[in-house]
CSV table of C-alpha atoms in Angstrom, one decimal:
chain,number,residue,atom,x,y,z
A,1,MET,CA,5.5,37.0,-20.6
A,2,ASN,CA,6.9,33.6,-21.5
A,3,ASP,CA,8.5,31.6,-18.8
A,4,PRO,CA,12.0,30.8,-20.1
A,5,THR,CA,12.1,27.6,-18.1
A,6,ARG,CA,8.9,26.2,-19.6
A,7,PRO,CA,9.8,23.2,-21.7
A,8,ALA,CA,9.3,23.9,-25.4
A,9,GLY,CA,5.9,23.0,-26.7
A,10,SER,CA,4.3,22.7,-23.3
A,11,PRO,CA,0.9,24.5,-23.2
A,12,GLY,CA,0.5,25.3,-19.5
A,13,PRO,CA,-1.7,23.9,-16.8
A,14,SER,CA,-5.0,22.3,-17.4
A,15,SER,CA,-4.9,22.5,-21.2
A,16,PRO,CA,-7.6,20.3,-22.7
A,17,PRO,CA,-6.6,17.9,-25.4
A,18,ASP,CA,-6.8,19.6,-28.9
A,19,THR,CA,-8.1,16.4,-30.4
A,20,LYS,CA,-11.4,14.8,-29.4
A,21,VAL,CA,-11.7,11.1,-29.8
A,22,PRO,CA,-15.4,10.0,-30.0
A,23,GLY,CA,-16.4,7.7,-27.2
A,24,LEU,CA,-13.1,8.1,-25.3
A,25,PRO,CA,-13.9,8.2,-21.5
A,26,ALA,CA,-12.7,11.4,-19.8
A,27,GLU,CA,-10.3,9.5,-17.6
A,28,LEU,CA,-8.4,8.1,-20.6
A,29,ALA,CA,-8.6,11.5,-22.4
A,30,HIS,CA,-6.9,13.0,-19.4
A,31,LEU,CA,-4.2,10.2,-19.1
A,32,PHE,CA,-3.4,10.4,-22.9
A,33,ARG,CA,-3.7,14.2,-23.2
A,34,HIS,CA,-0.1,14.8,-24.2
A,35,SER,CA,-0.2,12.6,-27.2
A,36,LEU,CA,-3.8,13.8,-28.1
A,37,ARG,CA,-2.5,17.4,-27.9
A,38,ASP,CA,0.1,16.5,-30.4
A,39,SER,CA,-2.6,14.9,-32.6
A,40,ARG,CA,-1.1,11.4,-32.1
A,41,ILE,CA,-2.9,8.3,-31.0
A,42,HIS,CA,-0.8,6.6,-28.4
A,43,PRO,CA,-0.5,2.9,-29.2
A,44,LEU,CA,-1.6,1.9,-25.7
A,45,MET,CA,-4.8,4.0,-25.9
A,46,PRO,CA,-7.0,1.7,-27.9
A,47,LEU,CA,-5.8,-1.3,-25.8
A,48,LEU,CA,-6.8,0.6,-22.6
A,49,GLN,CA,-10.1,1.8,-24.1
A,50,HIS,CA,-11.0,-1.8,-24.9
A,51,TYR,CA,-9.9,-3.1,-21.5
A,52,ARG,CA,-11.9,-0.5,-19.6
A,53,GLN,CA,-15.0,-1.1,-21.8
A,54,ALA,CA,-14.8,-4.8,-21.3
A,55,ALA,CA,-14.7,-4.3,-17.5
A,56,LEU,CA,-17.8,-2.0,-17.8
A,57,ASP,CA,-19.6,-4.6,-19.9
A,58,ALA,CA,-18.7,-7.4,-17.4
A,59,ASP,CA,-20.2,-5.3,-14.6
A,60,LYS,CA,-23.6,-4.8,-16.4
A,61,PRO,CA,-26.5,-7.1,-15.3
A,62,GLU,CA,-27.2,-9.9,-17.6
A,63,GLY,CA,-29.7,-9.1,-20.4
A,64,GLU,CA,-28.7,-5.4,-20.5
A,65,ALA,CA,-27.6,-4.4,-23.9
A,66,PRO,CA,-23.8,-3.5,-24.1
B,1,MET,CA,12.8,30.9,-11.8
B,2,THR,CA,15.9,31.1,-13.9
B,3,GLY,CA,18.8,29.0,-15.1
B,4,VAL,CA,19.8,25.5,-14.7
B,5,LEU,CA,20.0,24.3,-11.1
B,6,LEU,CA,22.1,21.2,-11.4
B,7,ASP,CA,24.7,19.5,-13.6
B,8,VAL,CA,25.6,15.9,-14.2
B,9,GLY,CA,29.0,16.3,-12.4
B,10,THR,CA,27.4,17.5,-9.2
B,11,VAL,CA,24.8,14.6,-9.2
B,12,ALA,CA,27.5,12.1,-10.1
B,13,ARG,CA,29.7,13.2,-7.2
B,14,ARG,CA,26.7,12.9,-4.8
B,15,VAL,CA,25.8,9.4,-6.2
B,16,LYS,CA,29.4,8.2,-5.6
B,17,ASP,CA,28.9,9.1,-1.9
B,18,LEU,CA,25.7,7.1,-1.6
B,19,PRO,CA,26.0,4.4,1.0
B,20,ALA,CA,26.2,0.8,-0.1
B,21,LEU,CA,23.0,-1.1,-0.4
B,22,PRO,CA,21.8,-2.5,2.9
B,23,HIS,CA,23.2,-6.0,3.2
B,24,ALA,CA,19.9,-7.8,3.1
B,25,LEU,CA,18.7,-5.9,0.0
B,26,GLY,CA,22.0,-6.4,-1.8
B,27,GLU,CA,21.8,-10.2,-1.1
B,28,VAL,CA,18.2,-10.4,-2.3
B,29,LEU,CA,18.8,-8.3,-5.4
B,30,ALA,CA,21.9,-10.4,-6.3
B,31,ALA,CA,20.1,-13.7,-5.7
B,32,LEU,CA,17.1,-12.6,-7.7
B,33,ARG,CA,19.3,-11.5,-10.6
B,34,ARG,CA,21.1,-14.8,-10.6
B,35,ASP,CA,17.7,-16.5,-10.1
B,36,ASP,CA,19.1,-18.7,-7.3
B,37,LEU,CA,17.5,-17.2,-4.3
B,38,HIS,CA,16.4,-20.4,-2.5
B,39,ILE,CA,13.2,-20.5,-0.6
B,40,GLU,CA,15.0,-21.4,2.7
B,41,ARG,CA,17.4,-18.5,2.4
B,42,CYS,CA,14.6,-16.0,1.4
B,43,ALA,CA,12.5,-17.2,4.4
B,44,ALA,CA,15.5,-16.7,6.7
B,45,LEU,CA,16.0,-13.1,5.4
B,46,ILE,CA,12.3,-12.3,5.9
B,47,GLU,CA,12.1,-13.9,9.3
B,48,ARG,CA,14.8,-11.5,10.6
B,49,ASP,CA,12.4,-8.7,10.1
B,50,GLN,CA,9.1,-8.9,12.1
B,51,ALA,CA,7.4,-6.2,10.0
B,52,LEU,CA,8.3,-7.9,6.7
B,53,CYS,CA,7.3,-11.2,8.1
B,54,GLY,CA,3.8,-9.9,8.9
B,55,ARG,CA,3.4,-8.2,5.5
B,56,THR,CA,4.5,-11.4,3.7
B,57,LEU,CA,2.0,-13.5,5.5
B,58,ARG,CA,-0.9,-11.0,5.1
B,59,LEU,CA,-0.1,-10.6,1.4
B,60,ALA,CA,-0.2,-14.4,0.9
B,61,ASN,CA,-3.5,-14.6,2.7
B,62,SER,CA,-5.1,-11.6,0.9
B,63,PRO,CA,-8.2,-12.2,-1.1
B,64,PHE,CA,-6.4,-11.5,-4.4
B,65,TYR,CA,-4.5,-14.8,-4.1
B,66,GLY,CA,-7.6,-16.8,-3.0
B,67,MET,CA,-5.9,-18.5,0.0
B,68,SER,CA,-7.3,-16.4,2.9
B,69,GLY,CA,-6.4,-17.8,6.3
B,70,ARG,CA,-4.6,-20.9,4.9
B,71,ILE,CA,-1.0,-19.7,4.7
B,72,GLY,CA,0.7,-20.0,8.1
B,73,THR,CA,4.4,-20.0,7.4
B,74,ILE,CA,6.8,-17.8,5.6
B,75,ARG,CA,8.0,-20.8,3.6
B,76,ASP,CA,4.4,-21.5,2.4
B,77,ALA,CA,3.9,-17.8,1.7
B,78,ILE,CA,7.0,-17.7,-0.5
B,79,GLN,CA,5.9,-20.8,-2.4
B,80,MET,CA,2.5,-19.4,-3.0
B,81,LEU,CA,3.5,-15.8,-3.9
B,82,GLY,CA,6.7,-16.7,-5.9
B,83,LEU,CA,10.1,-15.2,-5.2
B,84,GLY,CA,9.5,-12.4,-7.6
B,85,THR,CA,6.6,-11.0,-5.6
B,86,VAL,CA,8.4,-11.5,-2.3
B,87,GLY,CA,11.5,-9.8,-3.7
B,88,THR,CA,9.3,-6.9,-4.7
B,89,LEU,CA,7.9,-6.6,-1.2
B,90,MET,CA,11.4,-6.8,0.4
B,91,THR,CA,13.0,-4.3,-2.0
B,92,ALA,CA,10.1,-1.8,-1.6
B,93,ALA,CA,10.3,-2.1,2.2
B,94,LEU,CA,14.1,-1.6,2.2
B,95,LEU,CA,14.1,1.2,-0.4
B,96,SER,CA,12.0,3.2,2.0
B,97,VAL,CA,14.7,3.1,4.6
B,98,GLN,CA,17.5,3.8,2.2
B,99,PHE,CA,16.2,7.2,1.0
B,100,ASP,CA,14.4,9.9,2.9
B,101,PRO,CA,12.5,12.1,0.4
B,102,ARG,CA,10.5,14.0,3.0
B,103,GLN,CA,12.2,17.3,2.4
B,104,CYS,CA,11.1,17.3,-1.3
B,105,ALA,CA,7.9,19.3,-1.6
B,106,GLY,CA,5.6,17.7,-4.2
B,107,PHE,CA,7.3,14.3,-4.1
B,108,GLU,CA,4.9,11.7,-2.6
B,109,PHE,CA,6.7,8.5,-1.6
B,110,PRO,CA,3.5,6.3,-1.5
B,111,ARG,CA,2.5,7.4,-5.0
B,112,PHE,CA,6.1,6.8,-6.2
B,113,LEU,CA,6.1,3.3,-4.7
B,114,ARG,CA,2.7,2.3,-6.1
B,115,HIS,CA,3.9,3.3,-9.6
B,116,ALA,CA,7.2,1.4,-9.1
B,117,ILE,CA,5.3,-1.7,-8.0
B,118,GLY,CA,3.0,-1.4,-11.0
B,119,THR,CA,5.9,-1.1,-13.3
B,120,SER,CA,7.6,-4.1,-11.7
B,121,ILE,CA,4.5,-6.3,-12.2
B,122,ALA,CA,4.0,-5.0,-15.8
B,123,ALA,CA,7.6,-5.7,-16.6
B,124,ARG,CA,7.4,-9.2,-15.1
B,125,GLU,CA,4.3,-10.0,-17.0
B,126,LEU,CA,5.7,-8.6,-20.3
B,127,ALA,CA,8.9,-10.6,-19.8
B,128,ARG,CA,6.9,-13.8,-19.2
B,129,ALA,CA,4.7,-13.2,-22.2
B,130,THR,CA,7.7,-12.6,-24.5
B,131,GLY,CA,10.0,-15.4,-23.2
B,132,HIS,CA,12.4,-13.2,-21.3
B,133,ASP,CA,13.8,-13.3,-17.7
B,134,ASP,CA,10.9,-12.1,-15.5
B,135,SER,CA,13.0,-11.8,-12.3
B,136,GLU,CA,15.4,-9.4,-13.8
B,137,ALA,CA,12.6,-7.5,-15.6
B,138,GLY,CA,10.6,-7.2,-12.3
B,139,LEU,CA,13.6,-5.8,-10.4
B,140,ALA,CA,14.5,-3.3,-13.2
B,141,GLY,CA,10.8,-2.2,-13.2
B,142,LEU,CA,10.7,-1.8,-9.5
B,143,LEU,CA,13.9,0.3,-9.5
B,144,HIS,CA,13.3,2.2,-12.8
B,145,ASP,CA,12.6,5.5,-11.0
B,146,VAL,CA,15.3,5.1,-8.3
B,147,GLY,CA,17.0,8.2,-9.8
B,148,GLN,CA,13.9,10.3,-8.9
B,149,LEU,CA,14.1,8.9,-5.3
B,150,ALA,CA,17.8,9.8,-5.2
B,151,LEU,CA,17.0,13.4,-6.4
B,152,ALA,CA,14.2,13.7,-3.9
B,153,ALA,CA,16.5,12.6,-1.1
B,154,TYR,CA,19.7,14.5,-2.0
B,155,PHE,CA,18.5,17.4,-4.2
B,156,PRO,CA,15.0,18.1,-2.8
B,157,ALA,CA,14.8,21.8,-3.7
B,158,GLU,CA,15.9,21.1,-7.3
B,159,LEU,CA,13.5,18.2,-7.8
B,160,SER,CA,10.7,20.1,-6.2
B,161,ALA,CA,11.2,23.0,-8.6
B,162,ALA,CA,11.1,20.5,-11.5
B,163,LEU,CA,7.9,18.9,-10.2
B,164,ALA,CA,6.3,22.3,-9.8
B,165,LEU,CA,7.3,23.2,-13.4
B,166,ALA,CA,5.9,19.9,-14.7
B,167,HIS,CA,2.6,20.6,-12.9
B,168,SER,CA,2.3,24.3,-14.0
B,169,SER,CA,3.3,23.5,-17.6
B,170,ASP,CA,1.5,20.2,-17.9
B,171,CYS,CA,4.6,18.6,-19.4
B,172,PRO,CA,6.3,15.2,-18.6
B,173,VAL,CA,8.3,15.3,-15.4
B,174,ALA,CA,11.4,14.1,-17.2
B,175,GLU,CA,11.1,17.0,-19.7
B,176,ALA,CA,10.8,19.5,-16.8
B,177,GLU,CA,13.8,18.0,-15.2
B,178,ARG,CA,15.9,18.3,-18.3
B,179,ALA,CA,14.7,22.0,-18.8
B,180,LEU,CA,15.6,22.9,-15.2
B,181,LEU,CA,18.2,20.4,-14.0
B,182,ASN,CA,20.0,19.6,-17.3
B,183,LEU,CA,19.4,15.9,-16.7
B,184,ASP,CA,16.5,13.7,-15.9
B,185,HIS,CA,15.8,11.1,-13.3
B,186,ALA,CA,16.4,8.2,-15.7
B,187,GLU,CA,20.0,9.4,-16.2
B,188,VAL,CA,20.4,9.7,-12.4
B,189,GLY,CA,18.9,6.2,-12.0
B,190,GLY,CA,21.6,4.9,-14.4
B,191,LEU,CA,24.3,6.5,-12.2
B,192,VAL,CA,22.8,5.0,-9.1
B,193,ALA,CA,22.5,1.5,-10.7
B,194,ARG,CA,26.1,1.6,-11.8
B,195,HIS,CA,27.2,2.8,-8.3
B,196,TRP,CA,25.4,-0.2,-6.9
B,197,CYS,CA,27.0,-2.5,-9.4
B,198,PHE,CA,23.8,-3.6,-11.1
B,199,PRO,CA,24.4,-5.6,-14.3
B,200,ALA,CA,25.0,-3.3,-17.3
B,201,ARG,CA,21.8,-4.2,-19.1
B,202,MET,CA,19.7,-3.4,-16.0
B,203,ALA,CA,21.5,0.0,-15.5
B,204,GLU,CA,20.8,0.7,-19.2
B,205,ALA,CA,17.1,-0.2,-18.9
B,206,ILE,CA,16.8,2.2,-16.0
B,207,GLU,CA,18.8,4.9,-17.8
B,208,GLN,CA,16.9,4.6,-21.0
B,209,HIS,CA,13.3,4.3,-19.9
B,210,HIS,CA,12.4,7.8,-21.1
B,211,ARG,CA,14.5,7.6,-24.2
B,212,SER,CA,11.7,8.3,-26.7
B,213,GLU,CA,11.2,11.8,-25.1
B,214,ARG,CA,14.8,12.8,-25.5
B,215,GLN,CA,16.1,14.6,-28.4
B,216,SER,CA,19.5,12.9,-28.4
B,217,GLY,CA,21.4,10.1,-26.8
B,218,PRO,CA,22.0,6.5,-27.7
B,219,ALA,CA,19.0,4.3,-28.4
B,220,ALA,CA,18.6,1.2,-26.2
B,221,GLU,CA,18.0,-2.0,-28.0
B,222,SER,CA,18.0,-4.7,-25.4
B,223,ALA,CA,14.8,-6.6,-24.7
B,224,LEU,CA,15.0,-5.6,-21.0
B,225,SER,CA,15.2,-1.9,-21.9
B,226,ASP,CA,12.1,-2.3,-24.2
B,227,ILE,CA,10.2,-4.1,-21.5
B,228,VAL,CA,10.9,-1.6,-18.7
B,229,HIS,CA,10.1,1.3,-21.1
B,230,LEU,CA,6.7,-0.2,-22.0
B,231,ALA,CA,6.0,-1.3,-18.5
B,232,ASP,CA,6.5,2.2,-17.2
B,233,ALA,CA,3.9,3.5,-19.8
B,234,ILE,CA,1.5,0.7,-18.8
B,235,ALA,CA,1.7,1.6,-15.1
B,236,HIS,CA,1.1,5.3,-16.0
B,237,ALA,CA,-1.8,4.3,-18.4
B,238,LEU,CA,-3.5,2.4,-15.5
B,239,ASN,CA,-2.6,5.2,-13.2
B,240,VAL,CA,-1.8,2.8,-10.4
B,241,GLY,CA,-0.1,5.7,-8.5
B,242,HIS,CA,-3.5,7.5,-8.3
B,243,ASP,CA,-1.7,10.6,-9.5
B,244,PRO,CA,-4.1,13.4,-10.6
B,245,ASP,CA,-1.3,14.8,-12.9
B,246,ALA,CA,-0.5,11.4,-14.5
B,247,ALA,CA,0.1,11.3,-18.2
B,248,VAL,CA,1.1,8.4,-20.3
B,249,PRO,CA,4.7,8.9,-21.6
B,250,ALA,CA,5.4,8.4,-25.3
B,251,VAL,CA,6.5,4.9,-26.3
B,252,SER,CA,9.3,4.4,-28.7
B,253,PRO,CA,7.9,3.0,-32.0
B,254,GLU,CA,11.0,0.7,-32.3
B,255,ALA,CA,10.4,-0.8,-28.9
B,256,TRP,CA,6.7,-1.2,-29.7
B,257,ALA,CA,7.5,-3.0,-33.0
B,258,ARG,CA,10.0,-5.3,-31.2
B,259,LEU,CA,7.6,-6.3,-28.4
B,260,ARG,CA,4.5,-6.5,-30.6
B,261,PRO,CA,2.0,-5.9,-27.8
B,262,HIS,CA,-0.9,-6.6,-30.1
B,263,ALA,CA,0.2,-10.2,-30.1
B,264,LEU,CA,0.3,-10.4,-26.3
B,265,PRO,CA,-2.5,-11.0,-23.8
B,266,MET,CA,-2.6,-7.3,-22.8
B,267,ALA,CA,-6.0,-7.4,-21.0
B,268,ARG,CA,-4.6,-10.2,-18.8
B,269,ILE,CA,-1.5,-8.2,-18.2
B,270,PHE,CA,-3.4,-5.0,-17.3
B,271,ALA,CA,-5.6,-7.0,-14.8
B,272,ALA,CA,-2.5,-8.6,-13.2
B,273,VAL,CA,-1.0,-5.2,-12.7
B,274,GLU,CA,-4.1,-3.6,-11.2
B,275,GLY,CA,-4.8,-6.6,-8.9
B,276,GLY,CA,-1.2,-7.1,-7.9
B,277,VAL,CA,-0.6,-3.4,-7.0
B,278,GLU,CA,-3.6,-3.4,-4.8
B,279,ALA,CA,-2.6,-6.6,-3.0
B,280,VAL,CA,1.0,-5.6,-2.5
B,281,CYS,CA,0.3,-2.0,-1.6
B,282,ALA,CA,-2.3,-3.0,1.0
B,283,GLU,CA,0.4,-4.9,2.8
B,284,LEU,CA,2.8,-1.9,2.5
B,285,LEU,CA,0.0,0.3,3.9
B,286,LEU,CA,0.0,2.4,0.7
């Protein structure tokens, strides 16, 4: 039975995003799941993805390929 | 669970009964808004409170600021940290005694405060990068969710039900609040800000920070509203609150177009938010 108090369009707990973005880390996929579920790319997502990747690259030992 | 649990009138009547701001907080907020809080006066306010004194000195000497062990006086600490950061520390400490949200199941004050501090730093950085008043933006960011704190303190069962609904439905908290309470914490924040006589544009920025999720209502157009709206999304995107249910709220396309984040040093802003939150929260034991 539908919950009458459930906000319209909300899918229920633990719904995975409907849209998969290649190379998107799981942490960001989780944080941006609402827009991904609506098949939208949140404008902050690519900026965050770049920021997290740059941090990972900076942590790699010198000489290791990015 | 059935029916709407609250209405705007009931909340507005409760907000009108809120006590006035503690004198020290009112003084700091007013001075920061006017941008005329002098270092001597700020130092005097901090020195009245031993706990705040210790936190300010420890923060100034924390590794994040690179001056470990070299800051010995409150005056030096304020000069090094800047009045905006010190104001954040004072406001956060004083907010925690103004509201008692412990009766609200599901509401976690440390998580709330970490997010508020992250939004404050993001707002201050965005304001600096776009040539706006960073003190006002920092304060509005810090207080943007004050409506949720008020709901947690004065309507704990109702907010707890909304938080549970947001969790079980995996929807934004503001959306669950509107479904269940017929208003959201941003609207309540607007009521609190007006009750405390904040400037109109700061009250509007607090009231409108979830505007893009609403179906109706006036669109905010001030730069301060845009900044707080985007700063809230940034703090969620960095998940500085360490909330397992965190989700980045939608951003208004109009606000995005006006602020033009692609032309701003966003990586530097993200790093400032993450580093600043850890430094301030370590002193607040969060």
